[in-house]
Every structure is written in C-alpha cells, then in structure tokens.
GROMACS .gro file of N, CA, C and O in nm:
model
  384
    1MET      N    1   1.012   0.360  -1.561
    1MET     CA    2   1.077   0.278  -1.460
    1MET      C    3   0.968   0.262  -1.343
    1MET      O    4   0.904   0.356  -1.300
    2LYS      N    5   0.931   0.152  -1.312
    2LYS     CA    6   0.832   0.115  -1.204
    2LYS      C    7   0.899   0.100  -1.071
    2LYS      O    8   0.985   0.006  -1.062
    3LEU      N    9   0.872   0.181  -0.982
    3LEU     CA   10   0.931   0.207  -0.852
    3LEU      C   11   0.842   0.163  -0.741
    3LEU      O   12   0.726   0.197  -0.741
    4ALA      N   13   0.905   0.095  -0.646
    4ALA     CA   14   0.835   0.078  -0.512
    4ALA      C   15   0.910   0.145  -0.418
    4ALA      O   16   1.034   0.134  -0.397
    5LEU      N   17   0.834   0.215  -0.335
    5LEU     CA   18   0.881   0.287  -0.203
    5LEU      C   19   0.883   0.192  -0.078
    5LEU      O   20   0.759   0.147  -0.056
    6ILE      N   21   0.977   0.161  -0.026
    6ILE     CA   22   0.991   0.083   0.102
    6ILE      C   23   1.036   0.156   0.205
    6ILE      O   24   1.153   0.189   0.221
    7GLY      N   25   0.938   0.183   0.307
    7GLY     CA   26   0.974   0.276   0.423
    7GLY      C   27   0.919   0.410   0.398
    7GLY      O   28   0.960   0.469   0.315
    8LEU      N   29   0.809   0.438   0.484
    8LEU     CA   30   0.741   0.559   0.450
    8LEU      C   31   0.762   0.664   0.575
    8LEU      O   32   0.662   0.739   0.584
    9GLY      N   33   0.865   0.660   0.641
    9GLY     CA   34   0.882   0.756   0.743
    9GLY      C   35   0.930   0.881   0.688
    9GLY      O   36   0.902   0.925   0.564
   10GLN      N   37   1.006   0.970   0.756
   10GLN     CA   38   1.040   1.109   0.718
   10GLN      C   39   1.118   1.104   0.593
   10GLN      O   40   1.103   1.174   0.499
   11ARG      N   41   1.215   1.008   0.573
   11ARG     CA   42   1.296   1.000   0.455
   11ARG      C   43   1.216   0.946   0.339
   11ARG      O   44   1.232   1.005   0.235
   12GLY      N   45   1.141   0.853   0.358
   12GLY     CA   46   1.068   0.805   0.238
   12GLY      C   47   0.960   0.897   0.199
   12GLY      O   48   0.929   0.919   0.070
   13THR      N   49   0.889   0.960   0.278
   13THR     CA   50   0.782   1.054   0.226
   13THR      C   51   0.819   1.189   0.202
   13THR      O   52   0.750   1.257   0.121
   14ARG      N   53   0.927   1.239   0.253
   14ARG     CA   54   0.959   1.386   0.238
   14ARG      C   55   1.090   1.385   0.135
   14ARG      O   56   1.068   1.440   0.033
   15LEU      N   57   1.186   1.335   0.181
   15LEU     CA   58   1.295   1.357   0.097
   15LEU      C   59   1.312   1.265  -0.041
   15LEU      O   60   1.313   1.326  -0.148
   16TYR      N   61   1.280   1.135  -0.026
   16TYR     CA   62   1.297   1.061  -0.151
   16TYR      C   63   1.160   1.090  -0.236
   16TYR      O   64   1.190   1.102  -0.351
   17TYR      N   65   1.045   1.101  -0.182
   17TYR     CA   66   0.931   1.111  -0.271
   17TYR      C   67   0.929   1.259  -0.329
   17TYR      O   68   0.911   1.265  -0.457
   18ALA      N   69   0.988   1.361  -0.257
   18ALA     CA   70   1.004   1.495  -0.329
   18ALA      C   71   1.105   1.484  -0.441
   18ALA      O   72   1.085   1.552  -0.535
   19ALA      N   73   1.201   1.398  -0.440
   19ALA     CA   74   1.296   1.401  -0.546
   19ALA      C   75   1.247   1.323  -0.676
   19ALA      O   76   1.306   1.345  -0.779
   20ILE      N   77   1.152   1.234  -0.664
   20ILE     CA   78   1.097   1.172  -0.774
   20ILE      C   79   0.973   1.194  -0.811
   20ILE      O   80   0.922   1.161  -0.916
   21LYS      N   81   0.889   1.264  -0.747
   21LYS     CA   82   0.746   1.281  -0.783
   21LYS      C   83   0.718   1.345  -0.894
   21LYS      O   84   0.626   1.323  -0.967
   22ASP      N   85   0.792   1.435  -0.951
   22ASP     CA   86   0.768   1.509  -1.086
   22ASP      C   87   0.846   1.439  -1.200
   22ASP      O   88   0.849   1.506  -1.309
   23ARG      N   89   0.905   1.334  -1.185
   23ARG     CA   90   0.982   1.278  -1.288
   23ARG      C   91   0.884   1.196  -1.375
   23ARG      O   92   0.829   1.104  -1.324
   24ALA      N   93   0.887   1.222  -1.509
   24ALA     CA   94   0.796   1.148  -1.602
   24ALA      C   95   0.841   1.006  -1.610
   24ALA      O   96   0.760   0.939  -1.670
   25ASP      N   97   0.966   0.981  -1.601
   25ASP     CA   98   1.008   0.842  -1.630
   25ASP      C   99   1.016   0.762  -1.514
   25ASP      O  100   1.054   0.638  -1.526
   26VAL      N  101   0.942   0.793  -1.399
   26VAL     CA  102   0.930   0.712  -1.281
   26VAL      C  103   0.792   0.703  -1.244
   26VAL      O  104   0.716   0.816  -1.228
   27GLU      N  105   0.735   0.574  -1.229
   27GLU     CA  106   0.593   0.567  -1.187
   27GLU      C  107   0.598   0.482  -1.061
   27GLU      O  108   0.660   0.372  -1.040
   28ILE      N  109   0.542   0.545  -0.952
   28ILE     CA  110   0.547   0.469  -0.828
   28ILE      C  111   0.429   0.368  -0.829
   28ILE      O  112   0.305   0.404  -0.841
   29VAL      N  113   0.458   0.236  -0.833
   29VAL     CA  114   0.365   0.138  -0.844
   29VAL      C  115   0.329   0.072  -0.722
   29VAL      O  116   0.214   0.016  -0.697
   30ALA      N  117   0.415   0.081  -0.606
   30ALA     CA  118   0.394   0.021  -0.472
   30ALA      C  119   0.445   0.091  -0.367
   30ALA      O  120   0.551   0.163  -0.393
   31LEU      N  121   0.374   0.077  -0.259
   31LEU     CA  122   0.446   0.131  -0.126
   31LEU      C  123   0.436   0.025  -0.021
   31LEU      O  124   0.349  -0.063  -0.027
   32CYS      N  125   0.543   0.030   0.064
   32CYS     CA  126   0.561  -0.065   0.163
   32CYS      C  127   0.593  -0.009   0.301
   32CYS      O  128   0.681   0.072   0.292
   33ASP      N  129   0.528  -0.036   0.411
   33ASP     CA  130   0.573   0.008   0.534
   33ASP      C  131   0.511  -0.092   0.642
   33ASP      O  132   0.415  -0.147   0.615
   34ASN      N  133   0.586  -0.100   0.746
   34ASN     CA  134   0.536  -0.194   0.865
   34ASN      C  135   0.402  -0.150   0.931
   34ASN      O  136   0.327  -0.212   1.001
   35TYR      N  137   0.389  -0.009   0.920
   35TYR     CA  138   0.283   0.055   0.995
   35TYR      C  139   0.166   0.076   0.899
   35TYR      O  140   0.173   0.178   0.811
   36GLU      N  141   0.065   0.005   0.909
   36GLU     CA  142  -0.049   0.011   0.827
   36GLU      C  143  -0.106   0.150   0.823
   36GLU      O  144  -0.167   0.197   0.717
   37LYS      N  145  -0.117   0.229   0.938
   37LYS     CA  146  -0.188   0.359   0.929
   37LYS      C  147  -0.107   0.450   0.838
   37LYS      O  148  -0.158   0.523   0.766
   38ARG      N  149   0.025   0.456   0.866
   38ARG     CA  150   0.110   0.531   0.788
   38ARG      C  151   0.102   0.501   0.638
   38ARG      O  152   0.101   0.577   0.542
   39LEU      N  153   0.109   0.368   0.624
   39LEU     CA  154   0.100   0.315   0.465
   39LEU      C  155  -0.031   0.372   0.408
   39LEU      O  156  -0.042   0.425   0.292
   40GLY      N  157  -0.152   0.341   0.465
   40GLY     CA  158  -0.283   0.394   0.430
   40GLY      C  159  -0.279   0.541   0.401
   40GLY      O  160  -0.333   0.590   0.291
   41GLU      N  161  -0.229   0.623   0.495
   41GLU     CA  162  -0.241   0.758   0.478
   41GLU      C  163  -0.152   0.811   0.358
   41GLU      O  164  -0.206   0.906   0.292
   42PHE      N  165  -0.039   0.756   0.353
   42PHE     CA  166   0.040   0.798   0.230
   42PHE      C  167  -0.019   0.756   0.100
   42PHE      O  168  -0.013   0.830  -0.007
   43ALA      N  169  -0.066   0.619   0.101
   43ALA     CA  170  -0.131   0.584  -0.033
   43ALA      C  171  -0.258   0.670  -0.063
   43ALA      O  172  -0.275   0.722  -0.174
   44ALA      N  173  -0.324   0.709   0.034
   44ALA     CA  174  -0.451   0.810   0.004
   44ALA      C  175  -0.397   0.946  -0.042
   44ALA      O  176  -0.474   0.997  -0.131
   45MET      N  177  -0.291   0.986   0.017
   45MET     CA  178  -0.241   1.122  -0.018
   45MET      C  179  -0.193   1.118  -0.174
   45MET      O  180  -0.221   1.201  -0.254
   46LEU      N  181  -0.126   1.017  -0.219
   46LEU     CA  182  -0.081   0.999  -0.356
   46LEU      C  183  -0.199   0.990  -0.444
   46LEU      O  184  -0.199   1.057  -0.551
   47GLU      N  185  -0.303   0.912  -0.407
   47GLU     CA  186  -0.411   0.889  -0.494
   47GLU      C  187  -0.495   1.015  -0.509
   47GLU      O  188  -0.535   1.038  -0.607
   48LYS      N  189  -0.505   1.094  -0.413
   48LYS     CA  190  -0.551   1.218  -0.403
   48LYS      C  191  -0.486   1.328  -0.501
   48LYS      O  192  -0.545   1.393  -0.592
   49GLU      N  193  -0.364   1.315  -0.507
   49GLU     CA  194  -0.274   1.404  -0.581
   49GLU      C  195  -0.290   1.368  -0.743
   49GLU      O  196  -0.296   1.450  -0.820
   50ASP      N  197  -0.277   1.246  -0.768
   50ASP     CA  198  -0.290   1.201  -0.908
   50ASP      C  199  -0.389   1.101  -0.956
   50ASP      O  200  -0.392   1.066  -1.063
   51GLY      N  201  -0.478   1.058  -0.864
   51GLY     CA  202  -0.570   0.974  -0.909
   51GLY      C  203  -0.554   0.831  -0.926
   51GLY      O  204  -0.619   0.741  -0.956
   52LYS      N  205  -0.423   0.792  -0.906
   52LYS     CA  206  -0.371   0.655  -0.910
   52LYS      C  207  -0.373   0.581  -0.788
   52LYS      O  208  -0.317   0.622  -0.690
   53LYS      N  209  -0.418   0.455  -0.795
   53LYS     CA  210  -0.417   0.366  -0.675
   53LYS      C  211  -0.295   0.287  -0.682
   53LYS      O  212  -0.261   0.237  -0.783
   54ARG      N  213  -0.216   0.287  -0.557
   54ARG     CA  214  -0.087   0.196  -0.562
   54ARG      C  215  -0.116   0.080  -0.493
   54ARG      O  216  -0.201   0.072  -0.402
   55LEU      N  217  -0.026  -0.034  -0.518
   55LEU     CA  218  -0.043  -0.142  -0.445
   55LEU      C  219   0.030  -0.112  -0.311
   55LEU      O  220   0.123  -0.038  -0.317
   56THR      N  221  -0.016  -0.172  -0.204
   56THR     CA  222   0.032  -0.153  -0.067
   56THR      C  223   0.069  -0.274  -0.011
   56THR      O  224  -0.008  -0.378  -0.015
   57TYR      N  225   0.165  -0.285   0.072
   57TYR     CA  226   0.223  -0.393   0.149
   57TYR      C  227   0.281  -0.361   0.276
   57TYR      O  228   0.333  -0.252   0.297
   58THR      N  229   0.270  -0.457   0.373
   58THR     CA  230   0.339  -0.437   0.494
   58THR      C  231   0.467  -0.536   0.508
   58THR      O  232   0.542  -0.527   0.598
   59ASP      N  233   0.475  -0.618   0.399
   59ASP     CA  234   0.590  -0.710   0.390
   59ASP      C  235   0.674  -0.687   0.257
   59ASP      O  236   0.615  -0.699   0.167
   60TYR      N  237   0.802  -0.628   0.287
   60TYR     CA  238   0.881  -0.591   0.172
   60TYR      C  239   0.907  -0.712   0.084
   60TYR      O  240   0.919  -0.687  -0.052
   61ARG      N  241   0.901  -0.837   0.111
   61ARG     CA  242   0.926  -0.959   0.037
   61ARG      C  243   0.821  -0.962  -0.072
   61ARG      O  244   0.821  -0.976  -0.199
   62LYS      N  245   0.685  -0.944  -0.023
   62LYS     CA  246   0.564  -0.953  -0.098
   62LYS      C  247   0.578  -0.838  -0.205
   62LYS      O  248   0.545  -0.842  -0.318
   63CYS      N  249   0.612  -0.706  -0.155
   63CYS     CA  250   0.621  -0.599  -0.238
   63CYS      C  251   0.700  -0.624  -0.354
   63CYS      O  252   0.674  -0.584  -0.461
   64ILE      N  253   0.817  -0.666  -0.320
   64ILE     CA  254   0.930  -0.692  -0.429
   64ILE      C  255   0.871  -0.800  -0.523
   64ILE      O  256   0.890  -0.779  -0.658
   65ASP      N  257   0.838  -0.914  -0.472
   65ASP     CA  258   0.797  -1.028  -0.556
   65ASP      C  259   0.665  -1.003  -0.620
   65ASP      O  260   0.640  -1.062  -0.734
   66GLU      N  261   0.573  -0.925  -0.590
   66GLU     CA  262   0.435  -0.923  -0.637
   66GLU      C  263   0.403  -0.790  -0.725
   66GLU      O  264   0.317  -0.799  -0.794
   67SER      N  265   0.480  -0.681  -0.697
   67SER     CA  266   0.433  -0.555  -0.728
   67SER      C  267   0.476  -0.523  -0.880
   67SER      O  268   0.423  -0.437  -0.937
   68GLY      N  269   0.561  -0.604  -0.947
   68GLY     CA  270   0.611  -0.577  -1.077
   68GLY      C  271   0.711  -0.463  -1.094
   68GLY      O  272   0.742  -0.405  -1.193
   69CYS      N  273   0.767  -0.408  -0.967
   69CYS     CA  274   0.862  -0.319  -0.968
   69CYS      C  275   0.990  -0.333  -1.032
   69CYS      O  276   1.024  -0.453  -1.041
   70ASP      N  277   1.056  -0.238  -1.107
   70ASP     CA  278   1.187  -0.259  -1.166
   70ASP      C  279   1.299  -0.217  -1.063
   70ASP      O  280   1.409  -0.268  -1.086
   71CYS      N  281   1.257  -0.133  -0.982
   71CYS     CA  282   1.362  -0.101  -0.878
   71CYS      C  283   1.273  -0.053  -0.737
   71CYS      O  284   1.156  -0.036  -0.749
   72VAL      N  285   1.345  -0.048  -0.637
   72VAL     CA  286   1.306  -0.005  -0.502
   72VAL      C  287   1.382   0.109  -0.447
   72VAL      O  288   1.498   0.104  -0.481
   73MET      N  289   1.319   0.188  -0.388
   73MET     CA  290   1.396   0.283  -0.303
   73MET      C  291   1.363   0.253  -0.157
   73MET      O  292   1.254   0.256  -0.107
   74VAL      N  293   1.469   0.221  -0.089
   74VAL     CA  294   1.471   0.173   0.050
   74VAL      C  295   1.497   0.294   0.156
   74VAL      O  296   1.598   0.342   0.142
   75SER      N  297   1.404   0.315   0.238
   75SER     CA  298   1.407   0.429   0.345
   75SER      C  299   1.362   0.367   0.472
   75SER      O  300   1.312   0.442   0.549
   76ALA      N  301   1.371   0.232   0.490
   76ALA     CA  302   1.320   0.172   0.609
   76ALA      C  303   1.435   0.204   0.710
   76ALA      O  304   1.537   0.255   0.682
   77ALA      N  305   1.402   0.151   0.845
   77ALA     CA  306   1.478   0.158   0.946
   77ALA      C  307   1.626   0.107   0.914
   77ALA      O  308   1.641   0.013   0.838
   78TRP      N  309   1.750   0.174   0.955
   78TRP     CA  310   1.870   0.150   0.920
   78TRP      C  311   1.888  -0.008   0.934
   78TRP      O  312   1.967  -0.066   0.860
   79ASP      N  313   1.846  -0.066   1.036
   79ASP     CA  314   1.893  -0.210   1.068
   79ASP      C  315   1.815  -0.300   0.966
   79ASP      O  316   1.857  -0.420   0.974
   80ALA      N  317   1.713  -0.251   0.899
   80ALA     CA  318   1.664  -0.339   0.797
   80ALA      C  319   1.709  -0.316   0.648
   80ALA      O  320   1.682  -0.401   0.553
   81HIS      N  321   1.806  -0.219   0.633
   81HIS     CA  322   1.843  -0.172   0.499
   81HIS      C  323   1.917  -0.285   0.413
   81HIS      O  324   1.888  -0.322   0.308
   82ILE      N  325   2.015  -0.343   0.484
   82ILE     CA  326   2.083  -0.465   0.414
   82ILE      C  327   2.012  -0.584   0.384
   82ILE      O  328   2.003  -0.624   0.268
   83GLU      N  329   1.915  -0.615   0.477
   83GLU     CA  330   1.837  -0.739   0.450
   83GLU      C  331   1.742  -0.718   0.316
   83GLU      O  332   1.720  -0.779   0.238
   84ILE      N  333   1.679  -0.586   0.325
   84ILE     CA  334   1.577  -0.555   0.214
   84ILE      C  335   1.667  -0.538   0.071
   84ILE      O  336   1.624  -0.595  -0.022
   85THR      N  337   1.786  -0.471   0.086
   85THR     CA  338   1.849  -0.453  -0.032
   85THR      C  339   1.914  -0.571  -0.090
   85THR      O  340   1.891  -0.607  -0.220
   86MET      N  341   1.962  -0.673  -0.001
   86MET     CA  342   2.002  -0.813  -0.046
   86MET      C  343   1.887  -0.875  -0.118
   86MET      O  344   1.907  -0.938  -0.223
   87TYR      N  345   1.778  -0.880  -0.058
   87TYR     CA  346   1.662  -0.950  -0.103
   87TYR      C  347   1.610  -0.892  -0.242
   87TYR      O  348   1.588  -0.972  -0.335
   88ALA      N  349   1.620  -0.763  -0.260
   88ALA     CA  350   1.582  -0.707  -0.394
   88ALA      C  351   1.688  -0.746  -0.501
   88ALA      O  352   1.660  -0.800  -0.608
   89MET      N  353   1.812  -0.732  -0.465
   89MET     CA  354   1.924  -0.762  -0.540
   89MET      C  355   1.913  -0.898  -0.596
   89MET      O  356   1.961  -0.935  -0.717
   90GLU      N  357   1.900  -0.990  -0.511
   90GLU     CA  358   1.904  -1.138  -0.546
   90GLU      C  359   1.792  -1.166  -0.638
   90GLU      O  360   1.793  -1.275  -0.715
   91ARG      N  361   1.704  -1.076  -0.653
   91ARG     CA  362   1.567  -1.094  -0.745
   91ARG      C  363   1.609  -1.000  -0.866
   91ARG      O  364   1.511  -0.982  -0.951
   92LYS      N  365   1.711  -0.947  -0.895
   92LYS     CA  366   1.753  -0.861  -0.998
   92LYS      C  367   1.658  -0.736  -1.005
   92LYS      O  368   1.636  -0.682  -1.103
   93VAL      N  369   1.621  -0.697  -0.890
   93VAL     CA  370   1.550  -0.563  -0.869
   93VAL      C  371   1.650  -0.460  -0.844
   93VAL      O  372   1.732  -0.476  -0.728
   94ALA      N  373   1.665  -0.338  -0.904
   94ALA     CA  374   1.752  -0.242  -0.870
   94ALA      C  375   1.726  -0.162  -0.751
   94ALA      O  376   1.601  -0.184  -0.703
   95VAL      N  377   1.816  -0.123  -0.675
   95VAL     CA  378   1.803  -0.056  -0.540
   95VAL      C  379   1.854   0.078  -0.541
   95VAL      O  380   1.971   0.096  -0.601
   96GLY      N  381   1.777   0.178  -0.498
   96GLY     CA  382   1.826   0.309  -0.485
   96GLY      C  383   1.811   0.371  -0.348
   96GLY      O  384   1.760   0.296  -0.262
   0.00000   0.00000   0.00000
C-alpha cells in the first residue's frame, strides 16, 4: 500500500508514523505539511532511517493528485480534516 502522510505535527510524526513504520505492507511515498521546515526535517529523518527519498508537498491537493498514493493518513489541524478527507475520497483514495 502506498501511503501519503498529511500533517506532520505531533500526531503525524509520533503516533501515526510509529504505528506504521515497521509494516512491510505500507510504503510511505509522500509527506505533506503547511510548514516547510517541519516537512523538510521529517523527510530528512525518514531518508536517514531507510535511505528512501519521499515526495514532499505543502498542498494536500497536489500530494493526493500527484504522489500515486493509494491512501492517506490525515493528521492535519482538526479544522482541515473534513476538507482533506472529502478531497481524497472524491478521488477514490482511501483515508485513515
């Protein structure tokens, strides 16, 4: 399963990532966050861990449309959850 993580705050980087990082059936293909510094830091950390470079986005729409993900894990700010979830579902991308 090709996964995009959308929102890289505490929930995205600590809780959700910890739950999926060792799963052989999940490949994190893309990362998305409004804050470029946080996005770059997390992408660099993942690349250091496993040597894989991820696609990075600051716009969730581009992330969903361009990354080739099968599903997204949304941990963005609460007020953005519905908008991001609906956008993904309208494009037949599973949401977790």
